[in-house]
Coordinates of C-alpha atoms in Angstrom, one line a residue:
X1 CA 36.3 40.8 31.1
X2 CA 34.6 37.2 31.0
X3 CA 31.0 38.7 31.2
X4 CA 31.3 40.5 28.0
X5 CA 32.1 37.6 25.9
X6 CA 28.7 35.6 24.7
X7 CA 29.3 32.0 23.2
X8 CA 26.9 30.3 20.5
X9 CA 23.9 28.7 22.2
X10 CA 24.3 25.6 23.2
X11 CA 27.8 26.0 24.6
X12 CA 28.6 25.2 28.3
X13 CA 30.4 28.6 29.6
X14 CA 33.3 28.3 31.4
X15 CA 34.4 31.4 33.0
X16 CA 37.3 29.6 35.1
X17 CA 38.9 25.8 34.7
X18 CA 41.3 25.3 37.6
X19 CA 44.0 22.0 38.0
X20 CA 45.2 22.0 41.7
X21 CA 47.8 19.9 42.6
X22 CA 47.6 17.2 39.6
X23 CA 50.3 14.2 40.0
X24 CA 50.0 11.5 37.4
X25 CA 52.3 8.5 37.7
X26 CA 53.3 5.7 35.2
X27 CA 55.8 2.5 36.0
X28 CA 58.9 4.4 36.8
X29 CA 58.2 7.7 35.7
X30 CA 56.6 10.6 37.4
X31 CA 54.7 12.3 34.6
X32 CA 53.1 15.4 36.7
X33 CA 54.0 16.3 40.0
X34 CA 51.5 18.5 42.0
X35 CA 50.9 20.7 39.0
X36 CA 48.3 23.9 39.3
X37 CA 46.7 25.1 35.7
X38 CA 44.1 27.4 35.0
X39 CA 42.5 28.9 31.7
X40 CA 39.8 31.1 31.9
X41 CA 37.2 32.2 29.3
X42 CA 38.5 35.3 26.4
X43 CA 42.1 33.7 26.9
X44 CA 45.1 31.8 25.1
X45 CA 46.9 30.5 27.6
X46 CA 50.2 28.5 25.7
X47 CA 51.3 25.3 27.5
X48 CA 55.0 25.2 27.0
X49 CA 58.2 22.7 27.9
X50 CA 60.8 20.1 26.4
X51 CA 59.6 16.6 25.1
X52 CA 58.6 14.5 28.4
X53 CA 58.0 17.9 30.4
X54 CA 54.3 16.3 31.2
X55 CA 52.3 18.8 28.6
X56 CA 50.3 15.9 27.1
X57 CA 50.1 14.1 30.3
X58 CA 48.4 17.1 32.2
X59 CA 46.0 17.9 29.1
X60 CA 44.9 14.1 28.9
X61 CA 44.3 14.3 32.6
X62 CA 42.0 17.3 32.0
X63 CA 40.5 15.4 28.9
X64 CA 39.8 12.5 30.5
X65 CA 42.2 9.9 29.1
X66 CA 43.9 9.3 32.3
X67 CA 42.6 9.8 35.9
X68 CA 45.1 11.9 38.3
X69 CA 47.1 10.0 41.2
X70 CA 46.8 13.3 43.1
X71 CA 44.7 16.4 42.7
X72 CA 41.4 18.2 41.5
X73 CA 39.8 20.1 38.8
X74 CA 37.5 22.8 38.8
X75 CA 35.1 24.1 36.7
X76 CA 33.2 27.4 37.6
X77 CA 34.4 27.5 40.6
X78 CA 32.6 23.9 42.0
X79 CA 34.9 20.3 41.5
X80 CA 34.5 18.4 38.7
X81 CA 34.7 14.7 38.1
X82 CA 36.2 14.0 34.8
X83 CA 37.0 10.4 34.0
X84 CA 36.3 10.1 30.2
X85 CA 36.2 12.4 26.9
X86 CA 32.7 11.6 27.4
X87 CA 32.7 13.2 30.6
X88 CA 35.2 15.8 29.3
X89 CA 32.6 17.1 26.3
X90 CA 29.6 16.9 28.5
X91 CA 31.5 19.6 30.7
X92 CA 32.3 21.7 28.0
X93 CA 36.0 20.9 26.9
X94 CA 36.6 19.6 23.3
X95 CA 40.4 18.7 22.5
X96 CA 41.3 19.2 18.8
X97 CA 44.8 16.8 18.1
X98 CA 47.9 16.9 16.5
X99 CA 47.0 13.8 14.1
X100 CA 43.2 14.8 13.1
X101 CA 40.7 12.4 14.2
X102 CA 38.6 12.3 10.8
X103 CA 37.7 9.6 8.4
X104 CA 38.6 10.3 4.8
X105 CA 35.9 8.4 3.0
X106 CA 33.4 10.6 4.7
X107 CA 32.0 14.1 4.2
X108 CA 32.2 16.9 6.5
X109 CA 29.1 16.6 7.5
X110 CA 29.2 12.9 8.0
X111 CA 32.5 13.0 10.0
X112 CA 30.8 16.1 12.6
X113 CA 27.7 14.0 12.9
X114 CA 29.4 10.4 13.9
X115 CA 29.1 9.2 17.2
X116 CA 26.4 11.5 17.6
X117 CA 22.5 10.6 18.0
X118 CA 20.3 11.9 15.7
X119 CA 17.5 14.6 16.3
X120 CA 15.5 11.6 13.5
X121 CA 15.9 8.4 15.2
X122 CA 17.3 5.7 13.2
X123 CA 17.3 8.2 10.3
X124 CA 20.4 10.4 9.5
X125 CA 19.7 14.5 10.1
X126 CA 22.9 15.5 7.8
X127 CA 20.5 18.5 6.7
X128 CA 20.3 20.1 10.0
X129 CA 23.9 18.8 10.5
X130 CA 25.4 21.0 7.5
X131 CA 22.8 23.9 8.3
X132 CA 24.7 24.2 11.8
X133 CA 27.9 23.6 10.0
X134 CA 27.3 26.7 8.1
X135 CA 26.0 28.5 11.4
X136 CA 29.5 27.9 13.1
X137 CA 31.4 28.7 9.7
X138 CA 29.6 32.1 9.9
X139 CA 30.3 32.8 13.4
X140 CA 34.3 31.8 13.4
X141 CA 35.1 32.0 9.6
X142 CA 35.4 28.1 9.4
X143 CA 34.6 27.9 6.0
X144 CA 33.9 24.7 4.3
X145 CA 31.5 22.4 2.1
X146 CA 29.6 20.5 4.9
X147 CA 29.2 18.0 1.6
X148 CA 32.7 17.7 0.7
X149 CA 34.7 14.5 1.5
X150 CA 37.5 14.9 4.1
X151 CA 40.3 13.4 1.0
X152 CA 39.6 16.5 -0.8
X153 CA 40.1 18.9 1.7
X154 CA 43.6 20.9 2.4
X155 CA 45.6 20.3 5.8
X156 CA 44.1 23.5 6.7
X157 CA 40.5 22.6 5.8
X158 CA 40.9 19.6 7.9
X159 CA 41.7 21.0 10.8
X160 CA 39.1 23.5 10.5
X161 CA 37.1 20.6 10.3
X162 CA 37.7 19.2 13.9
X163 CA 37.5 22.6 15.4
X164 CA 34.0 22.6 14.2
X165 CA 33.1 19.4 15.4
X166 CA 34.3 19.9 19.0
X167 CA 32.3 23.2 18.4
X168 CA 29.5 21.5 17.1
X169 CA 29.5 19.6 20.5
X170 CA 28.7 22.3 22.7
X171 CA 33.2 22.8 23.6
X172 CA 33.5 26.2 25.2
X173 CA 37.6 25.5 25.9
X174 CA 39.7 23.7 23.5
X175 CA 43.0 22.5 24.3
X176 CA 44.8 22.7 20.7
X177 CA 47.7 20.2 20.6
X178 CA 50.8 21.6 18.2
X179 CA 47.2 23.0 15.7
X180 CA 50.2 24.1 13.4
X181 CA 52.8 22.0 13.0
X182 CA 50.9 20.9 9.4
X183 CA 50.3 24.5 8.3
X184 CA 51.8 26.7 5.6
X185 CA 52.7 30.6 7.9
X186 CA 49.1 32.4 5.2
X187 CA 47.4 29.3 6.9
X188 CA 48.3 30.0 10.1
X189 CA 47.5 33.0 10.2
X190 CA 44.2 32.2 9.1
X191 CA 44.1 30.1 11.8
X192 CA 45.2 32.4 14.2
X193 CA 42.5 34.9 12.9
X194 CA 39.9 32.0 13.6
X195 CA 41.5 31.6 17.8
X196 CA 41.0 35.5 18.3
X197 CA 37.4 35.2 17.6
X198 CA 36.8 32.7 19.7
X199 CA 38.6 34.2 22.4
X200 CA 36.2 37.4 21.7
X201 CA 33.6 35.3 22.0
X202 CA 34.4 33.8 25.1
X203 CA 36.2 30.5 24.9
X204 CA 38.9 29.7 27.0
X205 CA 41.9 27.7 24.7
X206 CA 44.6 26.2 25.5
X207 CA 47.9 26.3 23.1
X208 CA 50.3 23.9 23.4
X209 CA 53.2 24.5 20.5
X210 CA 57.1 24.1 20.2
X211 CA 56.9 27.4 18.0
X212 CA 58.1 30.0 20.8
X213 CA 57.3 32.7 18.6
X214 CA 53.6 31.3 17.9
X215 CA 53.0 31.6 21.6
X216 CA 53.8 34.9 22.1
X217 CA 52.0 36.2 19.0
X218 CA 48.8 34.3 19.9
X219 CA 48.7 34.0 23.7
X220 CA 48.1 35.9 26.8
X221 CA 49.4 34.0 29.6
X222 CA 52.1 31.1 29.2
X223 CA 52.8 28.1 31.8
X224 CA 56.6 26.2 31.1
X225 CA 56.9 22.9 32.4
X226 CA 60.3 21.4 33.6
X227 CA 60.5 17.7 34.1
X228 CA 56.9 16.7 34.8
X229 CA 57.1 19.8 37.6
X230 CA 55.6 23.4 36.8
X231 CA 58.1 26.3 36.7
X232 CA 55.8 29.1 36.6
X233 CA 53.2 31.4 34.6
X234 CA 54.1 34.8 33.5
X235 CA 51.7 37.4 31.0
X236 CA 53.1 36.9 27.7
X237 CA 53.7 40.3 27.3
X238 CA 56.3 40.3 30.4
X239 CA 58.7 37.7 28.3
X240 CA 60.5 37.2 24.8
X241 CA 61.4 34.3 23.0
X242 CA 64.7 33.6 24.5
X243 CA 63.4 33.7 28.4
X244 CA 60.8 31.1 27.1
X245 CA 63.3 28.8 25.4
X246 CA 65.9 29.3 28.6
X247 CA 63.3 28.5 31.0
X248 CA 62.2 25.7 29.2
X249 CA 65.5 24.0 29.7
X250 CA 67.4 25.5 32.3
X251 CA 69.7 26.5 30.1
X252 CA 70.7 29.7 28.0
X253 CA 69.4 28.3 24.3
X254 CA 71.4 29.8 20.9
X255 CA 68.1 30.3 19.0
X256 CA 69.6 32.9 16.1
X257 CA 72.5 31.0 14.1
X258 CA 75.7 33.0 11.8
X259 CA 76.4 30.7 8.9
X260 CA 80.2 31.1 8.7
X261 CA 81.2 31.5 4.8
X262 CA 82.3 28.2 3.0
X263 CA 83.7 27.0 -0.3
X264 CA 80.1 26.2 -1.8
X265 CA 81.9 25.5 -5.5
X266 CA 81.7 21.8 -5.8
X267 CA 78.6 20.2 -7.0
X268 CA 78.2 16.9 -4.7
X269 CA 74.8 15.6 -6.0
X270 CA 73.0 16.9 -9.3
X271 CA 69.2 15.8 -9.8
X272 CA 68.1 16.1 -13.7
X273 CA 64.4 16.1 -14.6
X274 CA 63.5 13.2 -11.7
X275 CA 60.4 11.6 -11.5
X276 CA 59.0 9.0 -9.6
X277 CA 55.8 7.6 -8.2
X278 CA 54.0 7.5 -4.6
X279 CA 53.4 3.9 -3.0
X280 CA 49.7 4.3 -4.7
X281 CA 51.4 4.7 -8.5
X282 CA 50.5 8.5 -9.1
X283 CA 53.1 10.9 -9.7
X284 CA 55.0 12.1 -6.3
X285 CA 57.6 13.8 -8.2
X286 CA 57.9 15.9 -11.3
X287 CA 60.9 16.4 -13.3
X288 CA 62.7 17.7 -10.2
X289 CA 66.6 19.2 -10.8
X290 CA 68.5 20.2 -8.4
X291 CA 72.1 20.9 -7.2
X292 CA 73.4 20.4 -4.1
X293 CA 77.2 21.5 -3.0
X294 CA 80.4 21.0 -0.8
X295 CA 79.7 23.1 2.2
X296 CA 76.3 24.4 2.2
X297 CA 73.0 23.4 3.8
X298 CA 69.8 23.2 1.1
X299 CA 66.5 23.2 3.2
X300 CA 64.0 22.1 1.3
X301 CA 60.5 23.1 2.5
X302 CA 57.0 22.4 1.9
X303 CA 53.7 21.1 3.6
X304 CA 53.5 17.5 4.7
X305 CA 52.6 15.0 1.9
X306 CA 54.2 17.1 -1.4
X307 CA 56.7 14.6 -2.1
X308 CA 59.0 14.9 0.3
X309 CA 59.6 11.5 1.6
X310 CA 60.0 10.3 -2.2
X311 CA 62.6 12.9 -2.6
X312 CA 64.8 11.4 -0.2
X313 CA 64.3 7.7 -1.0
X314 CA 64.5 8.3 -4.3
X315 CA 67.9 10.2 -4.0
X316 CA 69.0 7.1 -1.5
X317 CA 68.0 4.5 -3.7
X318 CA 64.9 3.2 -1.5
X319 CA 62.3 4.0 -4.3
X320 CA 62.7 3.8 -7.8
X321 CA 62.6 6.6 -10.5
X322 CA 60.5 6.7 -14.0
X323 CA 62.5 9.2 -15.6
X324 CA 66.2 11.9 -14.9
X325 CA 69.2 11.3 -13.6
X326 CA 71.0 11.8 -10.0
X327 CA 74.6 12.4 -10.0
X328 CA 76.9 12.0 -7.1
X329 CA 80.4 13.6 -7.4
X330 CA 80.3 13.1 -11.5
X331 CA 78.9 9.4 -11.4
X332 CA 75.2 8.1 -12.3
X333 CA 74.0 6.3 -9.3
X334 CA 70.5 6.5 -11.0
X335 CA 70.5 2.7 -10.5
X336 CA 72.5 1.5 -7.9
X337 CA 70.8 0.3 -5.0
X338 CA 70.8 1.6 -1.4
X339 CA 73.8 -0.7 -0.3
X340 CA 75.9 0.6 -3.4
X341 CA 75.1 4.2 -2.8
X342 CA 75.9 4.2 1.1
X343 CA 79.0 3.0 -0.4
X344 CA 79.6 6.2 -2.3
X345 CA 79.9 8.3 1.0
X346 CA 76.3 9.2 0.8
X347 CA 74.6 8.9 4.3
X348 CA 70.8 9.4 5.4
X349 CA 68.9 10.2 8.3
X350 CA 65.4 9.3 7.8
X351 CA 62.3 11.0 8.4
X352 CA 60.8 7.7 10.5
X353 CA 63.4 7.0 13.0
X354 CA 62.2 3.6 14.1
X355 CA 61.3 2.3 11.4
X356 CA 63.7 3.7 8.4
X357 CA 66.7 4.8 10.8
X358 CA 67.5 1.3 13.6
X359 CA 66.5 -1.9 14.3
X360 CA 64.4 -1.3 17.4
X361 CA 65.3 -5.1 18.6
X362 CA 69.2 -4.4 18.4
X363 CA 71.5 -2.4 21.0
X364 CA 72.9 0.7 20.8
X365 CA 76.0 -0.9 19.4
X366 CA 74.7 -2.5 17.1
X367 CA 72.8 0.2 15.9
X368 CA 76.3 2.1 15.5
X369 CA 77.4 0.1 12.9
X370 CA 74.7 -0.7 11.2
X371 CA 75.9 0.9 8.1
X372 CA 79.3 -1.0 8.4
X373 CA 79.5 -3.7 10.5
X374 CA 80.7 -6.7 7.1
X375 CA 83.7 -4.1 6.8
X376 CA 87.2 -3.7 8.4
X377 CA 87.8 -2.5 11.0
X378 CA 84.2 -3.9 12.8
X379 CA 84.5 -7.2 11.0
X380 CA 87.4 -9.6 9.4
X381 CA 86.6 -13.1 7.8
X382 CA 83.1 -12.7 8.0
X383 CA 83.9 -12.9 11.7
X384 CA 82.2 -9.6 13.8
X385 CA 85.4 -7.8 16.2
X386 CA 83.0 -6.9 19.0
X387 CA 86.1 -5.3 20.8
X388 CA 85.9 -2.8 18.3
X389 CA 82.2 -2.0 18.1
X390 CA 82.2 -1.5 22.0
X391 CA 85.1 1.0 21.8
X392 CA 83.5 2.9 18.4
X393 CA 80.3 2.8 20.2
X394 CA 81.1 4.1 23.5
X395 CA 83.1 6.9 21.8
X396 CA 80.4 7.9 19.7
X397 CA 78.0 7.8 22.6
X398 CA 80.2 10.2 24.4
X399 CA 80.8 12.4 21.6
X400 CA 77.1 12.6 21.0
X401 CA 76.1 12.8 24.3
X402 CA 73.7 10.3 23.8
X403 CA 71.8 9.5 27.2
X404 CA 71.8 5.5 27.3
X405 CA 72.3 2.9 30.4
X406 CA 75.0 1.2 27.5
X407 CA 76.4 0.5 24.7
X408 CA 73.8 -2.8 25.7
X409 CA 70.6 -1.4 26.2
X410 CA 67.9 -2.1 23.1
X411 CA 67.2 1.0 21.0
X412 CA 63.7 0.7 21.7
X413 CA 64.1 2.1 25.4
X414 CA 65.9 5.0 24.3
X415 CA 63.6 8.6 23.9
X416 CA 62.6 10.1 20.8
X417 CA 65.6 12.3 20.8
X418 CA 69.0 9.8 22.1
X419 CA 67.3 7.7 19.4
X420 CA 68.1 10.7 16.5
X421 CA 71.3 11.6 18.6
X422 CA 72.6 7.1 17.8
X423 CA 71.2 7.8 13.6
X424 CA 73.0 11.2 13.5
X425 CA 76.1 10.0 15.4
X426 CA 75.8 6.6 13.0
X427 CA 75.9 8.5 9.3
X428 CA 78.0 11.5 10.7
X429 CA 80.9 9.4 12.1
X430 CA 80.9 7.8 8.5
X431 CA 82.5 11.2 7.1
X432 CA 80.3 11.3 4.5
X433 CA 80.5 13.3 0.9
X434 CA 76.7 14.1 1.2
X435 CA 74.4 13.8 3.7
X436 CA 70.4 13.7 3.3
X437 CA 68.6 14.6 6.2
X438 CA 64.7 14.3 6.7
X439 CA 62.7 16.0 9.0
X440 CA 65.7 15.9 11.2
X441 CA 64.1 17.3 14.5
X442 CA 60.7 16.5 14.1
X443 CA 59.3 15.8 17.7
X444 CA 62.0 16.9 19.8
X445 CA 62.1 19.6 22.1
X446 CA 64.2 22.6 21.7
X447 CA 67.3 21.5 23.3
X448 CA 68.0 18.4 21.4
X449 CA 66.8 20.6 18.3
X450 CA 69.8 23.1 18.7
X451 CA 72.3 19.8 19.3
X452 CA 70.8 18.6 15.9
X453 CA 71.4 21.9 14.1
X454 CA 74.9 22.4 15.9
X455 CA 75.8 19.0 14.6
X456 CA 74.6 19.4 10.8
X457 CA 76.1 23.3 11.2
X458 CA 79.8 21.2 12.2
X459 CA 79.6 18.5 9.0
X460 CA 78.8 21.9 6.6
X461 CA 82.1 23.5 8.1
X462 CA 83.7 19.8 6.9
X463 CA 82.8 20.6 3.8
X464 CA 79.8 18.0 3.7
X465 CA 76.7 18.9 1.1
X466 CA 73.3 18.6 2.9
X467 CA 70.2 18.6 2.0
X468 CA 67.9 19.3 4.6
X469 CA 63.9 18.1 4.1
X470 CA 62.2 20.0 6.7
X471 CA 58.4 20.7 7.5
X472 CA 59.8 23.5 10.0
X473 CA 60.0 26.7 8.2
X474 CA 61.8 28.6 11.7
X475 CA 64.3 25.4 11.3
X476 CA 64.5 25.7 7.1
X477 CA 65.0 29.6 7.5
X478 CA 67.7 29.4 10.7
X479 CA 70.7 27.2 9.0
X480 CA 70.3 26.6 5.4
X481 CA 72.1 28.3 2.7
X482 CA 69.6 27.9 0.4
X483 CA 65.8 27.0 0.5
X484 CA 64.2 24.9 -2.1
X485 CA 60.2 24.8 -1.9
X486 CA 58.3 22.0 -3.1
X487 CA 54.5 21.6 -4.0
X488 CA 53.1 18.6 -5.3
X489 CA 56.1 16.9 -6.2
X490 CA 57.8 20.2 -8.4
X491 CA 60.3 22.6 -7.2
X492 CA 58.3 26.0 -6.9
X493 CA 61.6 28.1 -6.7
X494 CA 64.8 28.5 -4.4
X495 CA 65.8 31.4 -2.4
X496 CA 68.7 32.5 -0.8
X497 CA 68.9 32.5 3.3
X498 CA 69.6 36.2 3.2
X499 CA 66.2 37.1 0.9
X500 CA 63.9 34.4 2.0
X501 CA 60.7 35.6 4.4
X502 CA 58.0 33.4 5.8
X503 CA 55.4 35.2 3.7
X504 CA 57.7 34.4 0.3
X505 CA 58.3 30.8 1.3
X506 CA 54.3 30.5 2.5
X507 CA 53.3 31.6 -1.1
X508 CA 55.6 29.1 -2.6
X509 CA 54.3 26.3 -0.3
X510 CA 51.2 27.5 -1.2
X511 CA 51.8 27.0 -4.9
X512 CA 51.8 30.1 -5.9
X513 CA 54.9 30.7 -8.5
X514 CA 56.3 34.4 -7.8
X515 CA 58.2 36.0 -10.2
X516 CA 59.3 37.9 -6.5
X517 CA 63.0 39.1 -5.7
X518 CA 65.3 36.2 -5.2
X519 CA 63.2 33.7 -6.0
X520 CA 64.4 31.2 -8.8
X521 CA 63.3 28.4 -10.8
X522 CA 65.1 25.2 -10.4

């Protein structure tokens, strides 16, 4: 198959990259152990496994960013030494990542060229830069303005733009780190369009994504880690979805959810015409209403960076708004601050964990009752009862199934997803009316993603209204209610669960305002 495929000029060919054996330790923690990889050139070969399973670990060794304890790599069939990215781009592997590597201030063009030496000399070369730009743009439909500045490009554009700078480097594999976590579904697509034609051309990629259904649209082979250990590799075309997600964690996954009927017929929280501004002072919302009920879950989706994080402080009292009203159960709390409105029964689980959600420097306990800890029962005459906090806390730590040493240990040993499990367990075991919840899931795997959802599925039986802000349209579309879609601050419409598709929702989150079935204004 390989010798069919003909890459640009000026492209190392890979036919085969081999990992035998790769073992990569850190202080008390076995990242890989005695894990074989291969790609090889016209292929997608997905990279799956939990948070911690040893993906990035095993794709930095193969980058260069860390040297292996144990084991080899091959390339082409001869043993190759690669101990920087350096090393890495000179042998023909390019590694585009999650958070884009680009400078803002700069052009396309500018941002391709850096680091590079020029073809001039001292003197810049961004002519024959863009002209090659262009070249590349042609071959793999990366469109874009080699002069345009990297602030006025889309998410999409952006990471166009890095593909074509590890293209412009001579990359013949690319290792593609979550490439569409950031991406409305038209967008990826698009994207997904741009990865066949390399793999037609002959470049060997490598997908690493959480989206299960992504990897077996896209790919051809797919390797599952387990623990830092490989479990196997199987053709794409010999699995589904649910054997992924099962032998991801050793576990049979629910990955399709039944949204028992509620009462959905008390308003909890009413938004009227809000508006507020970002941290830089331009508009981040625009005259948003919304209404939000007993009992049901309203997803609200969009791409990064359309207002969503203002939304929720806004509703929470952490940023200030320039014009509406937000009522909670029938009073104005338009004005109250956060301590007030936490008061009311509202809780929040923030979109940064560390920084929003706990106090990195306190224990788990005292993480529990953050909220609460100057009221009865956890304190009496200013005077902390830490009997009580240890009981409350150990309960909720069982109940949560939150994976600590103790109720003692400092939050900031904890992983990414017992941290979420001590915030959720925190504002859930409040009981409260209305509960915001931002980006709930982002970065963990997919078991601690279905405890997350079975959780927030539990407080909507209770009769709690939530508003989920998710960037996850699989997680917006499998347990809300109702989706909301917001562009650039505005509500673009809200759809039903039952009538909602990702190509409606894409065009929403897209901007474009349908006048499609089930689709409603604000």
């Amino acid at each position: 198959m390989s010798n069919t495929h003909k890459l640009p000029s000026g492209h190392t060919r890979i036919d085969t990259l081999e990992m035998r054996g790769i073992t990569k330790r850190f202080p008390g923690v076995l990242a890989n152990q005695q894990v074989d990889f291969d790609v090889r050139s016209g292929e997608v070969h997905a990279l799956l496994g939990e948070n911690g399973a040893g993906k990035s670990t095993l794709m930095k060794v193969l980058y260069g960013m860390y040297s292996p304890d144990e084991g080899e790599i091959w390339l082409n069939g001869k043993q190759a030494r690669i101990s920087s990215p350096m090393d890495a781009i000179q042998a023909g592997i390019g590694m585009i990542h999650q958070h884009f590597m680009l400078v803002e201030t700069l052009t396309v063009a500018e941002n391709v060229a850096l680091g590079l030496p020029s073809s001039r000399g001292i003197l810049t070369d961004l002519d024959r830069v863009s002209e090659r730009i262009q070249e590349l743009g042609e071959i793999y439909g990366l469109k874009v303005d080699p002069s345009a500045y990297i602030w006025q490009l889309s998410v999409g554009q952006q990471q166009r733009v890095e593909i074509i700078k590890a293209l412009y480097r001579g990359a013949a594999l690319l290792i593609l780190d979550e490439p569409t976590a950031v991406l409305t579904p038209q967008e990826v697509e698009e994207f997904f369009t741009i990865m066949r034609q390399m793999v037609s051309d002959g470049h060997a990629l490598i997908f690493i994504s959480h989206k299960l259904h992504e990897v077996i649209d896209i790919s051809q082979r797919v390797t599952v880690l387990r623990d830092g250990r490989k479990i196997g590799t199987r053709m794409t075309t010999d699995t589904t979805k649910a054997d992924l997600a099962n032998w991801m964690v050793g576990r049979e996954v629910n990955l399709t959810r039944e949204l028992i009927p509620t009462d959905q017929s008390q308003p909890r929280l009413i938004l009227k015409n809000i508006a507020c501004n970002s941290d830089r002072g331009t508009p981040a919302l625009r005259s948003i209403s919304l209404s939000l009920n007993s009992g049901e879950i309203l997803g609200v989706a969009g791409v990064s960076g359309n207002g969503q994080r203002e939304l929720a402080e806004t509703i929470t009292g952490l940023r200030e708004s320039t014009q509406g009203q937000i009522i909670l159960e029938g009073k104005d709390i338009t004005q109250l601050s956060p301590g007030e409105i936490t008061d009311r029964m509202l809780s929040y689980i923030p979109e940064e964990r560390m920084r929003d959600g706990m106090i990195k420097d306190f224990t788990v306990a005292e993480n529990m009752v953050l909220r609460e800890h100057h009221k009865i029962p956890f304190a009496r005459r200013g005077f902390l009862m830490l009997k009580v906090i240890a009981q409350h806390s150990d309960k909720l730590i069982r109940d949560f199934s939150v994976k600590t040493p103790s109720r003692d240990t400092m939050a900031k040993n904890l992983s990414g997803g017992n941290i979420q499990k001590v915030v959720l367990a925190r504002e859930i075991s409040r009981k409260p009316r209305v509960l915001i919840a931002a980006q709930p899931t982002r970065g963990l795997d997919i078991g601690a993603t279905e405890y997350v959802h079975e959780q927030l599925l539990e407080q909507r039986l209770d009769g709690t209204a939530i508003m989920m802000i998710s960037e996850d349209l699989d997680e917006v579309m499998a347990i809300s209610d109702r989706i909301a879609v917001i562009f650039e601050g505005k509500i673009m419409g809200i759809v039903p669960r039952n009538e909602a598709t990702p190509e409606k929702l894409g065009l929403l989150m897209a901007g474009v305002q349908e006048e499609a079935e089930g689709v409603t204004t604000a």
